[in-house]
């Protein structure tokens, strides 16, 4: 079992920066990958993948955030970060941390409760 808790959300002006954190606990040694997803409040659409990082440190990003957001983690996998730069109004959403952990042949997804990012002047 892995637990993840997001923090760092809040208000940011367009063009500004914000850093989100995801604290993992439990069986963190079984983590295979971490990711950030987002979903606009009240939206019925599926969560959008924002960024993903593997145990090897390989990172990938959604097209809408490439070049602006950076995902990183500490070596112990205890904390994963999402650095958000040049924030746009369309980045406003609830951001969810995701951990993929457990056995390699049947990993499990773990989700946090989300942290909201509000973008306005």
CSV table of N, CA and C in Angstrom, one decimal:
chain,number,residue,atom,x,y,z
A,1,UNK,N,0.8,-1.2,0.0
A,1,UNK,CA,0.0,0.0,0.0
A,1,UNK,C,0.9,1.2,0.0
A,2,UNK,N,0.5,2.2,-0.8
A,2,UNK,CA,1.1,3.5,-0.9
A,2,UNK,C,0.1,4.6,-0.6
A,3,UNK,N,0.4,5.6,0.1
A,3,UNK,CA,-0.4,6.7,0.3
A,3,UNK,C,0.3,7.9,-0.3
A,4,UNK,N,-0.5,8.8,-1.0
A,4,UNK,CA,0.1,10.0,-1.5
A,4,UNK,C,-0.8,11.2,-1.1
A,5,UNK,N,-0.1,12.3,-0.8
A,5,UNK,CA,-0.8,13.5,-0.4
A,5,UNK,C,-0.2,14.7,-1.1
A,6,UNK,N,-1.1,15.4,-1.8
A,6,UNK,CA,-0.6,16.6,-2.6
A,6,UNK,C,-0.6,17.8,-1.7
A,7,UNK,N,0.2,18.8,-2.0
A,7,UNK,CA,0.2,20.1,-1.4
A,7,UNK,C,0.8,21.1,-2.4
A,8,UNK,N,0.6,22.4,-2.0
A,8,UNK,CA,1.2,23.4,-2.8
A,8,UNK,C,0.3,24.1,-3.8
A,9,UNK,N,-1.0,23.7,-3.9
A,9,UNK,CA,-1.9,24.4,-4.7
A,9,UNK,C,-2.3,25.7,-4.2
A,10,UNK,N,-3.0,26.5,-5.0
A,10,UNK,CA,-3.4,27.8,-4.6
A,10,UNK,C,-3.6,28.7,-5.7
A,11,UNK,N,-3.5,30.0,-5.5
A,11,UNK,CA,-3.7,31.0,-6.5
A,11,UNK,C,-2.4,31.4,-7.1
A,12,UNK,N,-2.4,31.6,-8.4
A,12,UNK,CA,-1.3,32.1,-9.2
A,12,UNK,C,-1.7,33.0,-10.3
A,13,UNK,N,-1.0,34.0,-10.6
A,13,UNK,CA,-1.3,34.9,-11.7
A,13,UNK,C,-0.9,34.3,-13.0
A,14,UNK,N,-1.5,34.6,-14.1
A,14,UNK,CA,-1.0,34.1,-15.4
A,14,UNK,C,0.4,34.6,-15.6
A,15,UNK,N,1.2,33.7,-16.1
A,15,UNK,CA,2.6,33.9,-16.3
A,15,UNK,C,3.5,33.7,-15.0
A,16,UNK,N,2.8,33.4,-13.9
A,16,UNK,CA,3.6,33.1,-12.7
A,16,UNK,C,4.0,31.6,-12.6
A,17,UNK,N,4.5,31.3,-11.4
A,17,UNK,CA,5.0,30.0,-11.1
A,17,UNK,C,4.4,29.4,-9.8
A,18,UNK,N,4.4,28.1,-9.8
A,18,UNK,CA,3.9,27.4,-8.6
A,18,UNK,C,4.5,26.1,-8.5
A,19,UNK,N,4.8,25.6,-7.3
A,19,UNK,CA,5.4,24.2,-7.2
A,19,UNK,C,4.4,23.4,-6.4
A,20,UNK,N,4.0,22.3,-6.9
A,20,UNK,CA,3.2,21.3,-6.2
A,20,UNK,C,4.1,20.2,-5.7
A,21,UNK,N,3.7,19.6,-4.6
A,21,UNK,CA,4.5,18.5,-4.0
A,21,UNK,C,3.5,17.3,-3.7
A,22,UNK,N,4.1,16.2,-3.8
A,22,UNK,CA,3.4,14.9,-3.6
A,22,UNK,C,4.2,14.1,-2.6
A,23,UNK,N,3.7,14.0,-1.4
A,23,UNK,CA,4.4,13.2,-0.4
A,23,UNK,C,3.9,11.7,-0.4
A,24,UNK,N,4.8,10.8,-0.6
A,24,UNK,CA,4.4,9.4,-0.6
A,24,UNK,C,4.8,8.7,0.7
A,25,UNK,N,4.0,7.8,1.2
A,25,UNK,CA,4.4,7.0,2.3
A,25,UNK,C,3.9,5.6,2.2
A,26,UNK,N,4.3,4.7,3.1
A,26,UNK,CA,3.9,3.3,2.9
A,26,UNK,C,5.0,2.6,2.2
A,27,UNK,N,4.6,1.7,1.3
A,27,UNK,CA,5.6,0.9,0.6
A,27,UNK,C,6.2,1.6,-0.6
A,28,UNK,N,6.9,2.7,-0.3
A,28,UNK,CA,7.5,3.5,-1.3
A,28,UNK,C,8.6,2.8,-2.1
A,29,UNK,N,9.1,1.8,-1.6
A,29,UNK,CA,10.2,1.0,-2.3
A,29,UNK,C,9.5,0.2,-3.5
A,30,UNK,N,8.2,0.1,-3.5
A,30,UNK,CA,7.6,-0.6,-4.6
A,30,UNK,C,7.1,0.3,-5.7
A,31,UNK,N,7.3,1.6,-5.5
A,31,UNK,CA,6.9,2.5,-6.6
A,31,UNK,C,7.6,2.3,-7.9
A,32,UNK,N,6.8,2.2,-8.9
A,32,UNK,CA,7.4,2.0,-10.3
A,32,UNK,C,7.4,3.4,-11.0
A,33,UNK,N,6.5,4.2,-10.8
A,33,UNK,CA,6.4,5.5,-11.5
A,33,UNK,C,5.5,6.4,-10.7
A,34,UNK,N,5.7,7.7,-10.9
A,34,UNK,CA,4.8,8.7,-10.4
A,34,UNK,C,4.4,9.6,-11.5
A,35,UNK,N,3.2,10.2,-11.3
A,35,UNK,CA,2.6,11.1,-12.3
A,35,UNK,C,1.8,12.2,-11.7
A,36,UNK,N,1.6,13.2,-12.4
A,36,UNK,CA,0.6,14.2,-12.1
A,36,UNK,C,-0.5,14.3,-13.2
A,37,UNK,N,-1.7,14.3,-12.7
A,37,UNK,CA,-2.9,14.4,-13.6
A,37,UNK,C,-3.6,15.7,-13.2
A,38,UNK,N,-4.5,16.2,-14.0
A,38,UNK,CA,-5.4,17.3,-13.6
A,38,UNK,C,-6.7,17.1,-14.2
A,39,UNK,N,-7.7,17.8,-13.6
A,39,UNK,CA,-9.1,17.8,-14.1
A,39,UNK,C,-9.7,19.1,-13.7
A,40,UNK,N,-10.3,19.8,-14.6
A,40,UNK,CA,-11.0,21.0,-14.3
A,40,UNK,C,-12.2,20.8,-13.3
A,41,UNK,N,-12.4,21.6,-12.3
A,41,UNK,CA,-13.4,21.4,-11.4
A,41,UNK,C,-14.8,21.4,-12.1
A,42,UNK,N,-15.6,20.4,-11.7
A,42,UNK,CA,-16.9,20.2,-12.3
A,42,UNK,C,-16.9,19.6,-13.7
A,43,UNK,N,-15.7,19.3,-14.2
A,43,UNK,CA,-15.6,18.8,-15.5
A,43,UNK,C,-16.0,17.3,-15.5
A,44,UNK,N,-16.7,16.8,-16.5
A,44,UNK,CA,-17.0,15.4,-16.5
A,44,UNK,C,-16.0,14.7,-17.4
A,45,UNK,N,-15.0,15.4,-17.9
A,45,UNK,CA,-14.0,14.7,-18.7
A,45,UNK,C,-13.0,13.9,-17.9
A,46,UNK,N,-12.3,13.1,-18.5
A,46,UNK,CA,-11.3,12.2,-17.9
A,46,UNK,C,-10.1,13.1,-17.4
A,47,UNK,N,-9.4,12.6,-16.4
A,47,UNK,CA,-8.2,13.3,-16.0
A,47,UNK,C,-7.2,13.4,-17.1
A,48,UNK,N,-6.5,14.5,-17.2
A,48,UNK,CA,-5.5,14.7,-18.2
A,48,UNK,C,-4.1,14.4,-17.6
A,49,UNK,N,-3.3,13.6,-18.3
A,49,UNK,CA,-2.0,13.4,-17.8
A,49,UNK,C,-1.2,14.6,-18.0
A,50,UNK,N,-0.5,15.1,-17.0
A,50,UNK,CA,0.3,16.3,-17.1
A,50,UNK,C,1.8,16.0,-17.2
A,51,UNK,N,2.2,15.1,-16.3
A,51,UNK,CA,3.6,14.7,-16.4
A,51,UNK,C,3.8,13.3,-15.7
A,52,UNK,N,4.9,12.6,-16.1
A,52,UNK,CA,5.1,11.3,-15.6
A,52,UNK,C,6.6,11.1,-15.5
A,53,UNK,N,7.0,10.4,-14.4
A,53,UNK,CA,8.4,10.1,-14.2
A,53,UNK,C,8.6,8.7,-13.8
A,54,UNK,N,9.6,8.0,-14.4
A,54,UNK,CA,9.8,6.6,-14.0
A,54,UNK,C,10.9,6.4,-13.0
A,55,UNK,N,11.1,5.2,-12.5
A,55,UNK,CA,12.2,5.0,-11.6
A,55,UNK,C,13.6,5.3,-12.2
A,56,UNK,N,13.7,5.2,-13.5
A,56,UNK,CA,15.0,5.5,-14.1
A,56,UNK,C,15.1,7.0,-14.3
A,57,UNK,N,14.1,7.8,-13.9
A,57,UNK,CA,14.2,9.2,-14.0
A,57,UNK,C,13.8,9.8,-15.3
A,58,UNK,N,13.2,8.9,-16.2
A,58,UNK,CA,12.7,9.4,-17.5
A,58,UNK,C,11.4,10.1,-17.3
A,59,UNK,N,11.3,11.3,-17.8
A,59,UNK,CA,10.1,12.1,-17.7
A,59,UNK,C,9.5,12.4,-19.0
A,60,UNK,N,8.1,12.5,-19.0
A,60,UNK,CA,7.4,12.8,-20.2
A,60,UNK,C,6.3,13.7,-19.7
A,61,UNK,N,5.8,14.5,-20.7
A,61,UNK,CA,4.8,15.6,-20.4
A,61,UNK,C,3.7,15.6,-21.4
A,62,UNK,N,2.5,16.1,-21.0
A,62,UNK,CA,1.4,16.3,-21.9
A,62,UNK,C,1.8,17.5,-22.8
A,63,UNK,N,1.2,17.5,-24.0
A,63,UNK,CA,1.6,18.5,-25.0
A,63,UNK,C,1.3,19.9,-24.5
A,64,UNK,N,0.3,20.1,-23.7
A,64,UNK,CA,-0.1,21.4,-23.3
A,64,UNK,C,0.8,22.0,-22.3
A,65,UNK,N,1.7,21.2,-21.7
A,65,UNK,CA,2.6,21.8,-20.6
A,65,UNK,C,4.0,21.6,-21.0
A,66,UNK,N,4.4,21.0,-22.1
A,66,UNK,CA,5.8,20.8,-22.5
A,66,UNK,C,6.5,22.1,-22.5
A,67,UNK,N,7.7,22.2,-21.9
A,67,UNK,CA,8.5,23.4,-21.9
A,67,UNK,C,8.1,24.4,-20.8
A,68,UNK,N,7.0,24.1,-20.1
A,68,UNK,CA,6.6,25.0,-19.0
A,68,UNK,C,6.6,24.3,-17.6
A,69,UNK,N,6.3,23.0,-17.6
A,69,UNK,CA,6.2,22.3,-16.4
A,69,UNK,C,7.4,21.3,-16.3
A,70,UNK,N,7.8,21.0,-15.1
A,70,UNK,CA,8.9,20.0,-14.9
A,70,UNK,C,8.5,19.2,-13.7
A,71,UNK,N,8.6,17.9,-13.9
A,71,UNK,CA,8.4,16.9,-12.8
A,71,UNK,C,9.8,16.4,-12.3
A,72,UNK,N,9.9,16.2,-11.0
A,72,UNK,CA,11.1,15.7,-10.4
A,72,UNK,C,10.8,15.0,-9.2
A,73,UNK,N,11.7,14.3,-8.6
A,73,UNK,CA,11.5,13.5,-7.4
A,73,UNK,C,12.8,13.5,-6.6
A,74,UNK,N,12.6,13.2,-5.3
A,74,UNK,CA,13.8,12.9,-4.6
A,74,UNK,C,14.3,11.5,-4.7
A,75,UNK,N,15.5,11.1,-4.4
A,75,UNK,CA,16.0,9.8,-4.6
A,75,UNK,C,15.2,8.7,-3.9
A,76,UNK,N,14.6,9.0,-2.8
A,76,UNK,CA,13.9,8.0,-2.0
A,76,UNK,C,12.5,7.8,-2.5
A,77,UNK,N,12.1,8.6,-3.5
A,77,UNK,CA,10.7,8.5,-4.0
A,77,UNK,C,9.7,9.0,-2.9
A,78,UNK,N,10.2,9.7,-1.9
A,78,UNK,CA,9.3,10.1,-0.8
A,78,UNK,C,8.5,11.4,-1.3
A,79,UNK,N,9.1,12.1,-2.1
A,79,UNK,CA,8.4,13.3,-2.6
A,79,UNK,C,8.6,13.5,-4.1
A,80,UNK,N,7.5,13.8,-4.8
A,80,UNK,CA,7.6,14.2,-6.2
A,80,UNK,C,7.1,15.6,-6.3
A,81,UNK,N,7.7,16.3,-7.2
A,81,UNK,CA,7.3,17.7,-7.4
A,81,UNK,C,6.8,18.0,-8.8
A,82,UNK,N,6.0,19.0,-8.9
A,82,UNK,CA,5.7,19.5,-10.3
A,82,UNK,C,5.9,21.0,-10.2
A,83,UNK,N,6.9,21.5,-10.9
A,83,UNK,CA,7.2,22.9,-11.0
A,83,UNK,C,6.5,23.4,-12.2
A,84,UNK,N,5.6,24.4,-11.9
A,84,UNK,CA,4.8,25.0,-13.0
A,84,UNK,C,5.2,26.4,-13.3
A,85,UNK,N,5.7,26.6,-14.5
A,85,UNK,CA,6.2,28.0,-14.9
A,85,UNK,C,5.3,28.5,-16.0
A,86,UNK,N,5.3,29.8,-16.2
A,86,UNK,CA,4.6,30.4,-17.3
A,86,UNK,C,3.2,29.9,-17.3
A,87,UNK,N,2.5,29.9,-16.1
A,87,UNK,CA,1.2,29.3,-16.0
A,87,UNK,C,0.2,30.1,-16.8
A,88,UNK,N,-0.7,29.4,-17.4
A,88,UNK,CA,-1.8,29.9,-18.2
A,88,UNK,C,-3.1,29.7,-17.6
A,89,UNK,N,-4.1,30.5,-18.0
A,89,UNK,CA,-5.5,30.3,-17.4
A,89,UNK,C,-6.0,28.9,-17.5
A,90,UNK,N,-5.7,28.3,-18.7
A,90,UNK,CA,-6.2,26.9,-18.9
A,90,UNK,C,-5.5,25.9,-18.0
A,91,UNK,N,-4.5,26.3,-17.3
A,91,UNK,CA,-3.9,25.3,-16.3
A,91,UNK,C,-4.6,25.2,-15.0
A,92,UNK,N,-5.6,26.1,-14.9
A,92,UNK,CA,-6.5,26.0,-13.7
A,92,UNK,C,-7.2,24.6,-13.6
A,93,UNK,N,-7.0,23.9,-12.5
A,93,UNK,CA,-7.6,22.6,-12.4
A,93,UNK,C,-7.3,22.0,-11.0
A,94,UNK,N,-7.8,20.9,-10.7
A,94,UNK,CA,-7.4,20.1,-9.5
A,94,UNK,C,-6.4,19.2,-10.0
A,95,UNK,N,-5.2,19.2,-9.3
A,95,UNK,CA,-4.1,18.4,-9.7
A,95,UNK,C,-4.0,17.2,-8.8
A,96,UNK,N,-3.9,16.0,-9.4
A,96,UNK,CA,-3.8,14.8,-8.6
A,96,UNK,C,-2.5,14.1,-8.8
A,97,UNK,N,-2.0,13.6,-7.7
A,97,UNK,CA,-0.8,12.8,-7.7
A,97,UNK,C,-1.1,11.3,-7.9
A,98,UNK,N,-0.4,10.7,-8.7
A,98,UNK,CA,-0.6,9.2,-8.9
A,98,UNK,C,0.7,8.5,-8.7
A,99,UNK,N,0.6,7.4,-8.0
A,99,UNK,CA,1.7,6.5,-7.8
A,99,UNK,C,1.3,5.1,-8.4
A,100,UNK,N,2.2,4.6,-9.2
A,100,UNK,CA,2.1,3.2,-9.7
A,100,UNK,C,3.0,2.3,-8.9
A,101,UNK,N,2.5,1.4,-8.1
A,101,UNK,CA,3.4,0.7,-7.2
A,101,UNK,C,2.9,-0.8,-7.1
A,102,UNK,N,3.7,-1.6,-6.5
A,102,UNK,CA,3.4,-3.0,-6.3
A,102,UNK,C,4.2,-3.9,-7.2
A,103,UNK,N,3.6,-5.0,-7.5
A,103,UNK,CA,4.3,-6.0,-8.3
A,103,UNK,C,4.4,-5.5,-9.7
A,104,UNK,N,5.5,-5.9,-10.4
A,104,UNK,CA,5.7,-5.5,-11.8
A,104,UNK,C,4.6,-6.1,-12.7
A,105,UNK,N,4.1,-7.3,-12.4
A,105,UNK,CA,3.1,-7.9,-13.3
A,105,UNK,C,1.7,-7.5,-13.0
A,106,UNK,N,1.5,-6.9,-11.9
A,106,UNK,CA,0.1,-6.4,-11.6
A,106,UNK,C,0.2,-5.2,-10.7
A,107,UNK,N,0.7,-4.1,-11.2
A,107,UNK,CA,0.9,-2.9,-10.4
A,107,UNK,C,-0.5,-2.2,-10.0
A,108,UNK,N,-0.5,-1.4,-9.0
A,108,UNK,CA,-1.7,-0.8,-8.5
A,108,UNK,C,-1.5,0.7,-8.6
A,109,UNK,N,-2.6,1.4,-9.0
A,109,UNK,CA,-2.6,2.9,-9.0
A,109,UNK,C,-3.1,3.4,-7.7
A,110,UNK,N,-2.4,4.4,-7.1
A,110,UNK,CA,-2.8,5.0,-5.9
A,110,UNK,C,-2.9,6.5,-6.2
A,111,UNK,N,-4.0,7.1,-5.6
A,111,UNK,CA,-4.3,8.5,-5.9
A,111,UNK,C,-4.4,9.3,-4.7
A,112,UNK,N,-4.0,10.6,-4.8
A,112,UNK,CA,-4.3,11.5,-3.7
A,112,UNK,C,-5.6,12.2,-3.8
A,113,UNK,N,-5.9,13.1,-2.9
A,113,UNK,CA,-7.2,13.8,-2.9
A,113,UNK,C,-7.2,15.0,-3.9
A,114,UNK,N,-6.0,15.4,-4.3
A,114,UNK,CA,-6.0,16.5,-5.2
A,114,UNK,C,-5.7,17.8,-4.5
A,115,UNK,N,-5.1,18.7,-5.2
A,115,UNK,CA,-4.8,20.1,-4.8
A,115,UNK,C,-5.2,21.1,-5.9
A,116,UNK,N,-5.9,22.1,-5.6
A,116,UNK,CA,-6.5,22.9,-6.6
A,116,UNK,C,-5.6,24.1,-6.9
A,117,UNK,N,-5.4,24.3,-8.2
A,117,UNK,CA,-4.7,25.5,-8.7
A,117,UNK,C,-5.7,26.5,-9.4
A,118,UNK,N,-5.6,27.7,-8.9
A,118,UNK,CA,-6.5,28.8,-9.4
A,118,UNK,C,-5.6,29.8,-10.2
A,119,UNK,N,-5.9,30.1,-11.4
A,119,UNK,CA,-5.2,31.0,-12.2
A,119,UNK,C,-6.0,32.2,-12.5
A,120,UNK,N,-5.6,33.4,-11.9
A,120,UNK,CA,-6.3,34.6,-12.2
A,120,UNK,C,-5.5,35.8,-11.9
A,121,UNK,N,-5.9,37.0,-12.3
A,121,UNK,CA,-5.1,38.2,-12.0
A,121,UNK,C,-5.4,38.7,-10.6
